[in-house]
């Protein structure tokens, strides 16, 4: 057995596997801590978000429960792990694939200790042991992992033990003693005093509470899901001749969408285009915004339906599927090297939005032509898809050029036929062919269909460049 687990086992054996969390936790008031932050993965996060993530990592889907059956506040659970880790360990759970119900740490360790003399553990027991070790280690080191604001700007953030030596020793000792004794009134007084002291330290350290509040908003409210529903409802109402209401719903969805991206940008102090999740959300906002603006000015319901439907589907994929990048993370070092890279990425994403919108209009044109719609309607769609093709050609070309400028500065070369570069060029060549269609010898009656087909080919090339290269091919752009 691993040494750490053996030590924990000796500490836990003899405890009741069903030991209850003491009733005093129901009376603990942690409201004074709600505005505080903690340092995690190099950035400041809301303390409550830190506590919620800690509870999930340690207790899984079986949180600590008080004697009356109510779930314990995540902040209280975190403080229990800091000030009374022995009792917190008892509430670690193990949910092995071979068992229907999770087991508490005491029960699992007692069974492991009973099975140990019989020989090697089987696969389930080994899995239990590894999970227990990881979860118990989080509790053992909780007082070191919880980093709170220092009392001076630019200083390193402090663990609980460090804070004892930085002016808060008496407060923390009073809190720790009262916590272990189960003295709720003293705990609440100590938490109130400590919360006020840490609020002052945060102001000195330059932590802005409104940014922490913005992150809590992102954590608690499914804002992009609201945008998805508004976009889809707008597309449906447009098809039912409710153009004005559809525009209103699409505008509301767009406002929520942009506000969410703005919150993410404020929290992370960067443009939200670093990963697949963020770039998909950004492309969806451009498509939705373009659809609403053009439809409102031209009074064309079809444009609104295409824009909102495409934005809704793309945003739903990003929000509801396991797309990488949803978690709030700092910017990768290479992505913060120069402003040119940000312009490159934003320009490329704008080009992708134009490609997506153009393919949507091209698809509608092909369907309407196949179903025998009026020539005037086909001509309107053709004019729109041609304009989008021109814009996609120039915007995508500018994005590729900016990428080459950045590559020369970062890697010392303009072009190396990296898979992403190669497929971006292929995508751009599709649109190069498209912009020459009006001047070609093709009969005018055939040009709408050819342009629509090229839009669909451009979409396929773009999707392969966007997803396929990143996920399936080795590339210097694998982080993009």
Tab-separated table of C-alpha atoms in Angstrom:
chain	number	residue	atom	x	y	z
A	1	UNK	CA	0.000	0.000	0.000
A	2	UNK	CA	1.231	3.509	-0.761
A	3	UNK	CA	2.793	5.253	2.263
A	4	UNK	CA	0.373	8.173	2.223
A	5	UNK	CA	-2.683	5.927	2.160
A	6	UNK	CA	-1.220	3.798	4.946
A	7	UNK	CA	-0.863	6.860	7.185
A	8	UNK	CA	-4.379	8.030	6.403
A	9	UNK	CA	-5.676	4.519	6.977
A	10	UNK	CA	-4.206	4.456	10.470
A	11	UNK	CA	-5.894	7.776	11.178
A	12	UNK	CA	-9.287	6.672	9.900
A	13	UNK	CA	-9.580	3.042	10.982
A	14	UNK	CA	-11.849	2.928	13.992
A	15	UNK	CA	-13.995	5.839	12.850
A	16	UNK	CA	-17.569	5.065	11.971
A	17	UNK	CA	-18.075	4.909	8.240
A	18	UNK	CA	-21.312	6.812	8.690
A	19	UNK	CA	-19.944	9.551	10.936
A	20	UNK	CA	-22.175	12.596	10.667
A	21	UNK	CA	-21.082	16.133	10.045
A	22	UNK	CA	-21.728	18.022	13.302
A	23	UNK	CA	-24.843	20.138	13.561
A	24	UNK	CA	-22.858	23.338	14.106
A	25	UNK	CA	-22.055	23.600	10.385
A	26	UNK	CA	-25.685	24.574	9.777
A	27	UNK	CA	-25.123	27.661	11.913
A	28	UNK	CA	-21.864	28.753	10.258
A	29	UNK	CA	-22.305	32.049	8.380
A	30	UNK	CA	-19.886	32.338	5.453
A	31	UNK	CA	-21.616	35.304	3.806
A	32	UNK	CA	-18.680	37.570	4.721
A	33	UNK	CA	-16.447	35.422	2.482
A	34	UNK	CA	-18.603	35.648	-0.648
A	35	UNK	CA	-16.771	38.632	-2.120
A	36	UNK	CA	-13.324	37.123	-1.671
A	37	UNK	CA	-11.057	35.583	-4.286
A	38	UNK	CA	-8.518	32.769	-4.269
A	39	UNK	CA	-5.511	32.168	-6.499
A	40	UNK	CA	-5.936	29.131	-8.753
A	41	UNK	CA	-3.949	28.121	-11.839
A	42	UNK	CA	-2.228	31.483	-11.978
A	43	UNK	CA	-5.301	33.702	-11.781
A	44	UNK	CA	-7.738	35.008	-9.176
A	45	UNK	CA	-11.098	33.224	-9.062
A	46	UNK	CA	-14.104	33.770	-6.767
A	47	UNK	CA	-13.549	31.928	-3.485
A	48	UNK	CA	-16.972	30.334	-3.807
A	49	UNK	CA	-16.126	28.993	-7.270
A	50	UNK	CA	-12.866	27.616	-5.856
A	51	UNK	CA	-14.849	25.920	-3.076
A	52	UNK	CA	-17.405	24.440	-5.480
A	53	UNK	CA	-14.644	22.973	-7.653
A	54	UNK	CA	-12.926	21.610	-4.530
A	55	UNK	CA	-16.126	19.906	-3.358
A	56	UNK	CA	-16.640	18.298	-6.760
A	57	UNK	CA	-13.046	17.052	-6.876
A	58	UNK	CA	-13.123	15.648	-3.334
A	59	UNK	CA	-16.691	14.489	-2.824
A	60	UNK	CA	-17.920	13.894	-6.355
A	61	UNK	CA	-21.705	13.747	-6.522
A	62	UNK	CA	-22.048	13.002	-2.783
A	63	UNK	CA	-21.444	16.293	-0.937
A	64	UNK	CA	-21.120	16.617	2.814
A	65	UNK	CA	-24.513	16.436	4.508
A	66	UNK	CA	-25.431	17.741	7.960
A	67	UNK	CA	-27.245	15.625	10.552
A	68	UNK	CA	-30.624	16.932	9.376
A	69	UNK	CA	-29.916	15.786	5.803
A	70	UNK	CA	-29.264	19.218	4.269
A	71	UNK	CA	-26.257	19.667	1.998
A	72	UNK	CA	-23.381	21.612	3.499
A	73	UNK	CA	-22.362	24.899	1.862
A	74	UNK	CA	-19.270	24.357	-0.361
A	75	UNK	CA	-17.408	27.116	1.497
A	76	UNK	CA	-18.114	25.349	4.794
A	77	UNK	CA	-16.898	22.078	3.266
A	78	UNK	CA	-13.675	23.772	2.177
A	79	UNK	CA	-13.129	25.256	5.641
A	80	UNK	CA	-13.836	21.854	7.190
A	81	UNK	CA	-11.017	20.410	5.069
A	82	UNK	CA	-8.680	23.229	6.114
A	83	UNK	CA	-9.417	23.273	9.850
A	84	UNK	CA	-10.634	19.726	10.556
A	85	UNK	CA	-9.177	17.511	7.788
A	86	UNK	CA	-9.606	14.271	9.762
A	87	UNK	CA	-13.379	14.654	9.792
A	88	UNK	CA	-13.456	15.907	6.197
A	89	UNK	CA	-11.610	12.770	5.064
A	90	UNK	CA	-14.469	10.628	6.303
A	91	UNK	CA	-16.723	12.259	3.723
A	92	UNK	CA	-14.579	11.453	0.707
A	93	UNK	CA	-16.447	9.051	-1.537
A	94	UNK	CA	-15.432	6.341	-3.976
A	95	UNK	CA	-17.727	5.346	-6.830
A	96	UNK	CA	-16.132	2.401	-8.597
A	97	UNK	CA	-17.494	1.290	-11.986
A	98	UNK	CA	-18.335	-2.115	-10.516
A	99	UNK	CA	-20.473	-0.751	-7.660
A	100	UNK	CA	-23.897	0.803	-7.829
A	101	UNK	CA	-23.481	3.161	-4.858
A	102	UNK	CA	-20.496	5.274	-3.781
A	103	UNK	CA	-18.798	4.412	-0.495
A	104	UNK	CA	-17.324	6.718	2.099
A	105	UNK	CA	-13.569	6.787	2.712
A	106	UNK	CA	-13.724	5.059	6.094
A	107	UNK	CA	-15.760	2.152	4.764
A	108	UNK	CA	-13.615	1.821	1.651
A	109	UNK	CA	-10.336	1.914	3.587
A	110	UNK	CA	-11.546	-0.599	6.165
A	111	UNK	CA	-12.437	-2.988	3.347
A	112	UNK	CA	-9.085	-2.373	1.649
A	113	UNK	CA	-7.264	-3.042	4.925
A	114	UNK	CA	-9.224	-6.276	5.356
A	115	UNK	CA	-8.405	-7.393	1.804
A	116	UNK	CA	-4.730	-6.396	1.906
A	117	UNK	CA	-3.377	-9.565	3.634
A	118	UNK	CA	-5.107	-11.734	1.046
A	119	UNK	CA	-2.751	-10.576	-1.684
A	120	UNK	CA	-2.801	-8.125	-4.554
A	121	UNK	CA	-5.797	-5.878	-5.136
A	122	UNK	CA	-8.039	-6.550	-8.095
A	123	UNK	CA	-8.760	-3.879	-10.718
A	124	UNK	CA	-11.707	-2.406	-8.790
A	125	UNK	CA	-9.738	-2.195	-5.547
A	126	UNK	CA	-6.795	-0.621	-7.352
A	127	UNK	CA	-9.149	1.953	-8.866
A	128	UNK	CA	-10.644	2.627	-5.423
A	129	UNK	CA	-7.195	3.106	-3.939
A	130	UNK	CA	-6.038	5.506	-6.667
A	131	UNK	CA	-9.205	7.598	-6.400
A	132	UNK	CA	-9.010	7.672	-2.621
A	133	UNK	CA	-5.388	8.716	-2.705
A	134	UNK	CA	-6.142	11.591	-5.075
A	135	UNK	CA	-9.157	12.795	-3.100
A	136	UNK	CA	-7.602	12.459	0.334
A	137	UNK	CA	-4.487	14.272	-0.884
A	138	UNK	CA	-6.668	17.255	-1.805
A	139	UNK	CA	-7.898	17.419	1.787
A	140	UNK	CA	-4.450	16.904	3.303
A	141	UNK	CA	-3.052	19.798	1.273
A	142	UNK	CA	-6.178	22.006	1.299
A	143	UNK	CA	-4.578	24.538	3.647
A	144	UNK	CA	-1.659	24.860	1.195
A	145	UNK	CA	-3.746	24.973	-1.996
A	146	UNK	CA	-6.102	27.676	-0.725
A	147	UNK	CA	-4.193	30.870	-1.545
A	148	UNK	CA	-5.542	34.173	-0.216
A	149	UNK	CA	-4.639	37.777	-0.992
A	150	UNK	CA	-1.461	39.243	0.505
A	151	UNK	CA	-1.448	42.576	2.268
A	152	UNK	CA	0.675	44.329	-0.356
A	153	UNK	CA	0.546	44.849	-4.109
A	154	UNK	CA	2.652	42.498	-6.210
A	155	UNK	CA	3.387	40.087	-3.351
A	156	UNK	CA	2.799	36.324	-3.721
A	157	UNK	CA	-0.568	35.044	-2.562
A	158	UNK	CA	-0.530	33.293	0.809
A	159	UNK	CA	-1.520	29.868	2.061
A	160	UNK	CA	-3.352	29.665	5.385
A	161	UNK	CA	-0.089	28.874	7.170
A	162	UNK	CA	1.668	31.786	5.447
A	163	UNK	CA	-1.193	34.114	6.391
A	164	UNK	CA	-0.609	33.227	10.043
A	165	UNK	CA	2.786	34.892	9.739
A	166	UNK	CA	1.517	37.862	7.727
A	167	UNK	CA	-0.602	39.584	10.357
A	168	UNK	CA	-3.627	37.268	10.536
A	169	UNK	CA	-2.255	34.686	12.967
A	170	UNK	CA	-4.560	35.534	15.872
A	171	UNK	CA	-7.675	35.566	13.671
A	172	UNK	CA	-6.852	32.279	11.953
A	173	UNK	CA	-5.921	30.551	15.218
A	174	UNK	CA	-9.165	31.724	16.837
A	175	UNK	CA	-11.131	30.442	13.855
A	176	UNK	CA	-9.298	27.101	13.776
A	177	UNK	CA	-9.776	26.474	17.503
A	178	UNK	CA	-13.456	27.389	17.451
A	179	UNK	CA	-14.003	25.254	14.354
A	180	UNK	CA	-12.563	22.140	15.941
A	181	UNK	CA	-14.590	22.768	19.110
A	182	UNK	CA	-17.793	23.268	17.118
A	183	UNK	CA	-18.360	26.743	18.571
A	184	UNK	CA	-20.541	28.341	15.877
A	185	UNK	CA	-20.867	31.854	17.429
A	186	UNK	CA	-17.090	32.187	17.804
A	187	UNK	CA	-16.570	30.776	14.296
A	188	UNK	CA	-18.961	33.360	12.850
A	189	UNK	CA	-17.280	36.230	14.688
A	190	UNK	CA	-13.860	35.059	13.515
A	191	UNK	CA	-15.105	34.643	9.922
A	192	UNK	CA	-16.570	38.151	9.979
A	193	UNK	CA	-13.309	39.668	11.220
A	194	UNK	CA	-11.179	37.579	8.852
A	195	UNK	CA	-13.446	38.386	5.901
A	196	UNK	CA	-13.145	42.123	6.567
A	197	UNK	CA	-9.349	41.844	6.887
A	198	UNK	CA	-9.045	39.870	3.652
A	199	UNK	CA	-11.295	42.351	1.835
A	200	UNK	CA	-8.812	45.075	2.766
A	201	UNK	CA	-5.913	42.888	1.630
A	202	UNK	CA	-7.633	42.261	-1.715
A	203	UNK	CA	-8.069	45.966	-2.355
A	204	UNK	CA	-4.373	46.505	-1.661
A	205	UNK	CA	-3.483	43.568	-3.945
A	206	UNK	CA	-5.496	45.143	-6.779
A	207	UNK	CA	-8.308	42.574	-6.917
A	208	UNK	CA	-11.437	44.110	-8.435
A	209	UNK	CA	-14.647	42.693	-6.901
A	210	UNK	CA	-16.741	43.440	-9.980
A	211	UNK	CA	-14.531	41.107	-12.027
A	212	UNK	CA	-15.100	38.339	-9.479
A	213	UNK	CA	-18.837	39.059	-9.723
A	214	UNK	CA	-18.653	38.783	-13.511
A	215	UNK	CA	-17.063	35.344	-13.189
A	216	UNK	CA	-19.739	34.241	-10.717
A	217	UNK	CA	-22.345	35.337	-13.243
A	218	UNK	CA	-20.681	33.168	-15.901
A	219	UNK	CA	-20.529	30.258	-13.443
A	220	UNK	CA	-24.130	30.448	-12.285
A	221	UNK	CA	-26.200	31.573	-15.287
A	222	UNK	CA	-26.244	29.648	-18.616
A	223	UNK	CA	-26.130	32.837	-20.650
A	224	UNK	CA	-25.094	31.283	-23.960
A	225	UNK	CA	-27.807	28.635	-23.627
A	226	UNK	CA	-30.294	31.499	-23.326
A	227	UNK	CA	-28.882	32.966	-26.547
A	228	UNK	CA	-29.216	29.595	-28.288
A	229	UNK	CA	-32.895	29.341	-27.368
A	230	UNK	CA	-33.586	32.926	-28.472
A	231	UNK	CA	-31.818	32.374	-31.807
A	232	UNK	CA	-33.688	29.153	-32.544
A	233	UNK	CA	-37.021	30.676	-31.522
A	234	UNK	CA	-36.295	33.660	-33.777
A	235	UNK	CA	-35.562	31.373	-36.729
A	236	UNK	CA	-38.815	29.469	-36.150
A	237	UNK	CA	-40.897	32.649	-35.859
A	238	UNK	CA	-39.320	34.044	-39.037
A	239	UNK	CA	-40.537	30.996	-40.946
A	240	UNK	CA	-44.013	31.612	-39.457
A	241	UNK	CA	-44.151	35.199	-40.792
A	242	UNK	CA	-43.408	36.813	-37.416
A	243	UNK	CA	-40.567	38.973	-38.711
A	244	UNK	CA	-40.730	41.849	-36.207
A	245	UNK	CA	-40.949	39.615	-33.153
A	246	UNK	CA	-38.237	37.389	-34.632
A	247	UNK	CA	-35.950	40.425	-35.017
A	248	UNK	CA	-36.630	41.401	-31.400
A	249	UNK	CA	-35.808	37.907	-30.118
A	250	UNK	CA	-32.687	37.714	-32.270
A	251	UNK	CA	-31.566	41.114	-30.981
A	252	UNK	CA	-32.103	39.995	-27.377
A	253	UNK	CA	-30.136	36.815	-28.018
A	254	UNK	CA	-27.337	38.828	-29.619
A	255	UNK	CA	-27.159	41.229	-26.653
A	256	UNK	CA	-26.901	38.335	-24.186
A	257	UNK	CA	-24.337	36.666	-26.455
A	258	UNK	CA	-22.126	39.761	-26.726
A	259	UNK	CA	-22.470	40.479	-22.995
A	260	UNK	CA	-21.291	36.942	-22.224
A	261	UNK	CA	-18.239	37.281	-24.453
A	262	UNK	CA	-17.533	40.684	-22.898
A	263	UNK	CA	-17.715	39.182	-19.387
A	264	UNK	CA	-15.344	36.432	-20.439
A	265	UNK	CA	-12.944	38.989	-21.919
A	266	UNK	CA	-13.045	41.076	-18.722
A	267	UNK	CA	-12.495	38.083	-16.439
A	268	UNK	CA	-9.595	36.684	-18.484
A	269	UNK	CA	-8.196	40.057	-19.591
A	270	UNK	CA	-7.951	38.888	-23.195
A	271	UNK	CA	-10.025	38.555	-26.355
A	272	UNK	CA	-12.035	35.298	-26.104
A	273	UNK	CA	-10.704	33.559	-29.232
A	274	UNK	CA	-8.023	31.284	-27.773
A	275	UNK	CA	-9.652	27.853	-28.176
A	276	UNK	CA	-12.387	26.003	-30.037
A	277	UNK	CA	-15.124	26.937	-27.573
A	278	UNK	CA	-14.325	30.636	-27.596
A	279	UNK	CA	-13.724	30.857	-31.334
A	280	UNK	CA	-17.007	29.056	-32.090
A	281	UNK	CA	-18.872	31.428	-29.778
A	282	UNK	CA	-17.204	34.408	-31.458
A	283	UNK	CA	-17.990	33.173	-34.981
A	284	UNK	CA	-21.608	32.582	-33.916
A	285	UNK	CA	-21.844	36.166	-32.633
A	286	UNK	CA	-20.563	37.538	-35.960
A	287	UNK	CA	-23.032	35.392	-37.924
A	288	UNK	CA	-25.943	36.387	-35.690
A	289	UNK	CA	-24.982	40.059	-35.723
A	290	UNK	CA	-24.611	40.095	-39.490
A	291	UNK	CA	-27.921	38.306	-39.948
A	292	UNK	CA	-29.823	40.700	-37.683
A	293	UNK	CA	-28.257	43.824	-39.212
A	294	UNK	CA	-28.705	42.832	-42.859
A	295	UNK	CA	-32.208	41.449	-42.329
A	296	UNK	CA	-33.386	44.561	-40.497
A	297	UNK	CA	-32.018	46.918	-43.144
A	298	UNK	CA	-33.167	44.865	-46.148
A	299	UNK	CA	-36.400	43.536	-44.583
A	300	UNK	CA	-35.527	40.039	-45.807
A	301	UNK	CA	-36.824	37.402	-43.361
A	302	UNK	CA	-34.818	34.663	-45.067
A	303	UNK	CA	-31.538	36.350	-44.131
A	304	UNK	CA	-32.633	36.577	-40.491
A	305	UNK	CA	-33.690	32.931	-40.438
A	306	UNK	CA	-30.385	31.785	-41.946
A	307	UNK	CA	-28.272	33.916	-39.593
A	308	UNK	CA	-30.080	32.968	-36.388
A	309	UNK	CA	-30.363	29.283	-37.299
A	310	UNK	CA	-26.650	29.018	-38.112
A	311	UNK	CA	-25.650	30.980	-34.997
A	312	UNK	CA	-27.973	28.921	-32.812
A	313	UNK	CA	-26.690	25.579	-34.070
A	314	UNK	CA	-23.022	26.600	-33.859
A	315	UNK	CA	-23.450	28.034	-30.366
A	316	UNK	CA	-25.408	24.964	-29.233
A	317	UNK	CA	-22.563	22.698	-30.355
A	318	UNK	CA	-20.063	24.827	-28.426
A	319	UNK	CA	-22.235	25.134	-25.310
A	320	UNK	CA	-23.887	21.723	-25.026
A	321	UNK	CA	-21.227	19.365	-26.350
A	322	UNK	CA	-17.830	18.683	-24.828
A	323	UNK	CA	-15.945	21.256	-26.904
A	324	UNK	CA	-12.451	22.018	-25.537
A	325	UNK	CA	-11.925	25.394	-23.907
A	326	UNK	CA	-15.115	26.033	-21.968
A	327	UNK	CA	-13.253	26.439	-18.675
A	328	UNK	CA	-11.910	29.899	-17.934
A	329	UNK	CA	-8.158	29.714	-18.461
A	330	UNK	CA	-5.244	32.081	-18.860
A	331	UNK	CA	-3.942	32.777	-22.355
A	332	UNK	CA	-1.240	30.452	-23.653
A	333	UNK	CA	2.107	32.232	-23.692
A	334	UNK	CA	2.620	32.012	-27.447
A	335	UNK	CA	-0.818	33.550	-28.056
A	336	UNK	CA	0.025	36.687	-26.084
A	337	UNK	CA	3.301	37.384	-27.867
A	338	UNK	CA	2.125	40.182	-30.181
A	339	UNK	CA	-0.982	42.120	-31.193
A	340	UNK	CA	-0.585	40.968	-34.813
A	341	UNK	CA	-1.584	37.446	-33.789
A	342	UNK	CA	-4.821	38.715	-32.246
A	343	UNK	CA	-5.639	40.631	-35.436
A	344	UNK	CA	-4.835	37.498	-37.446
A	345	UNK	CA	-7.154	35.304	-35.371
A	346	UNK	CA	-10.014	37.818	-35.340
A	347	UNK	CA	-9.742	38.351	-39.098
A	348	UNK	CA	-9.699	34.617	-39.786
A	349	UNK	CA	-12.768	34.098	-37.575
A	350	UNK	CA	-14.575	36.915	-39.386
A	351	UNK	CA	-13.726	35.147	-42.649
A	352	UNK	CA	-15.086	31.878	-41.242
A	353	UNK	CA	-18.328	33.640	-40.295
A	354	UNK	CA	-18.682	34.968	-43.852
A	355	UNK	CA	-18.023	31.480	-45.237
A	356	UNK	CA	-20.652	29.974	-42.946
A	357	UNK	CA	-23.237	32.604	-43.834
A	358	UNK	CA	-22.487	32.295	-47.542
A	359	UNK	CA	-22.868	28.515	-47.406
A	360	UNK	CA	-26.196	28.939	-45.623
A	361	UNK	CA	-27.508	31.259	-48.332
A	362	UNK	CA	-26.106	28.993	-51.046
A	363	UNK	CA	-27.929	26.011	-49.541
A	364	UNK	CA	-31.224	27.919	-49.466
A	365	UNK	CA	-30.668	28.989	-53.082
A	366	UNK	CA	-30.141	25.394	-54.205
A	367	UNK	CA	-33.281	24.258	-52.380
A	368	UNK	CA	-35.392	27.080	-53.785
A	369	UNK	CA	-34.092	26.492	-57.303
A	370	UNK	CA	-34.882	22.786	-57.001
A	371	UNK	CA	-38.423	23.552	-55.812
A	372	UNK	CA	-39.084	26.002	-58.649
A	373	UNK	CA	-39.154	29.328	-56.793
A	374	UNK	CA	-39.335	32.604	-58.703
A	375	UNK	CA	-36.374	33.835	-60.709
A	376	UNK	CA	-36.417	37.139	-58.796
A	377	UNK	CA	-36.030	35.318	-55.494
A	378	UNK	CA	-33.138	33.264	-56.868
A	379	UNK	CA	-31.505	36.441	-58.194
A	380	UNK	CA	-31.744	38.129	-54.765
A	381	UNK	CA	-30.095	35.163	-53.067
A	382	UNK	CA	-27.430	35.019	-55.769
A	383	UNK	CA	-26.539	38.672	-55.281
A	384	UNK	CA	-26.218	38.095	-51.547
A	385	UNK	CA	-24.089	34.965	-51.865
A	386	UNK	CA	-21.839	36.666	-54.421
A	387	UNK	CA	-21.219	39.612	-52.100
A	388	UNK	CA	-20.461	37.258	-49.223
A	389	UNK	CA	-18.060	35.361	-51.476
A	390	UNK	CA	-16.177	38.567	-52.292
A	391	UNK	CA	-16.012	39.551	-48.627
A	392	UNK	CA	-14.874	36.072	-47.594
A	393	UNK	CA	-12.132	36.153	-50.232
A	394	UNK	CA	-10.697	39.469	-49.057
A	395	UNK	CA	-11.137	38.955	-45.306
A	396	UNK	CA	-9.732	35.423	-45.353
A	397	UNK	CA	-6.851	36.574	-47.538
A	398	UNK	CA	-6.059	39.389	-45.096
A	399	UNK	CA	-6.165	36.914	-42.219
A	400	UNK	CA	-3.729	34.581	-43.969
A	401	UNK	CA	-1.403	37.503	-44.714
A	402	UNK	CA	-1.435	38.635	-41.061
A	403	UNK	CA	-0.713	35.056	-40.035
A	404	UNK	CA	2.307	34.995	-42.326
A	405	UNK	CA	3.584	38.265	-40.841
A	406	UNK	CA	3.255	36.840	-37.339
A	407	UNK	CA	4.882	33.536	-38.374
A	408	UNK	CA	7.887	35.441	-39.688
A	409	UNK	CA	8.283	37.180	-36.328
A	410	UNK	CA	7.590	34.113	-34.182
A	411	UNK	CA	9.141	31.281	-36.203
A	412	UNK	CA	11.473	33.120	-38.588
A	413	UNK	CA	9.648	32.186	-41.781
A	414	UNK	CA	6.622	33.441	-43.700
A	415	UNK	CA	5.310	30.124	-44.975
A	416	UNK	CA	6.218	26.474	-44.420
A	417	UNK	CA	3.189	24.569	-45.773
A	418	UNK	CA	2.201	23.523	-42.283
A	419	UNK	CA	-1.122	21.560	-42.571
A	420	UNK	CA	-3.134	24.506	-41.247
A	421	UNK	CA	-1.429	26.917	-43.645
A	422	UNK	CA	-1.921	24.556	-46.574
A	423	UNK	CA	-5.625	24.023	-45.947
A	424	UNK	CA	-6.209	27.709	-45.282
A	425	UNK	CA	-4.674	28.388	-48.698
A	426	UNK	CA	-6.878	25.714	-50.303
A	427	UNK	CA	-9.959	27.314	-48.720
A	428	UNK	CA	-8.912	30.725	-50.011
A	429	UNK	CA	-8.350	29.308	-53.524
A	430	UNK	CA	-11.974	28.114	-53.562
A	431	UNK	CA	-13.061	31.710	-53.053
A	432	UNK	CA	-10.516	32.921	-55.586
A	433	UNK	CA	-12.316	30.734	-58.112
A	434	UNK	CA	-15.668	32.049	-56.913
A	435	UNK	CA	-14.862	35.726	-57.425
A	436	UNK	CA	-13.971	34.991	-61.053
A	437	UNK	CA	-17.314	33.346	-61.826
A	438	UNK	CA	-19.110	36.589	-62.883
A	439	UNK	CA	-16.353	37.332	-65.438
A	440	UNK	CA	-16.266	33.770	-66.730
A	441	UNK	CA	-17.940	32.350	-69.820
A	442	UNK	CA	-20.504	30.473	-67.762
A	443	UNK	CA	-24.069	31.198	-68.757
A	444	UNK	CA	-25.741	33.619	-66.301
A	445	UNK	CA	-28.443	31.041	-65.594
A	446	UNK	CA	-25.826	28.571	-64.324
A	447	UNK	CA	-23.778	30.971	-62.246
A	448	UNK	CA	-26.052	30.947	-59.128
A	449	UNK	CA	-25.752	27.165	-58.835
A	450	UNK	CA	-21.981	27.132	-59.420
A	451	UNK	CA	-21.404	29.867	-56.820
A	452	UNK	CA	-23.631	28.038	-54.321
A	453	UNK	CA	-21.695	24.800	-54.876
A	454	UNK	CA	-18.394	26.635	-54.414
A	455	UNK	CA	-19.741	28.086	-51.161
A	456	UNK	CA	-20.450	24.558	-49.919
A	457	UNK	CA	-16.991	23.381	-51.005
A	458	UNK	CA	-15.485	26.377	-49.225
A	459	UNK	CA	-17.439	25.464	-46.099
A	460	UNK	CA	-16.124	21.888	-46.181
A	461	UNK	CA	-12.555	23.129	-46.650
A	462	UNK	CA	-12.996	25.617	-43.810
A	463	UNK	CA	-14.419	22.985	-41.442
A	464	UNK	CA	-11.500	20.665	-42.198
A	465	UNK	CA	-9.057	23.531	-41.602
A	466	UNK	CA	-10.856	24.533	-38.408
A	467	UNK	CA	-11.474	21.115	-36.837
A	468	UNK	CA	-9.856	18.348	-38.853
A	469	UNK	CA	-6.327	19.742	-38.939
A	470	UNK	CA	-6.381	20.629	-35.230
A	471	UNK	CA	-7.721	17.275	-34.094
A	472	UNK	CA	-6.229	14.817	-36.576
A	473	UNK	CA	-3.007	16.232	-38.039
A	474	UNK	CA	0.231	17.300	-36.347
A	475	UNK	CA	0.521	21.044	-36.738
A	476	UNK	CA	2.144	24.109	-35.246
A	477	UNK	CA	-1.407	25.457	-34.991
A	478	UNK	CA	-2.714	22.668	-32.736
A	479	UNK	CA	-3.379	25.187	-29.963
A	480	UNK	CA	-5.603	27.325	-32.225
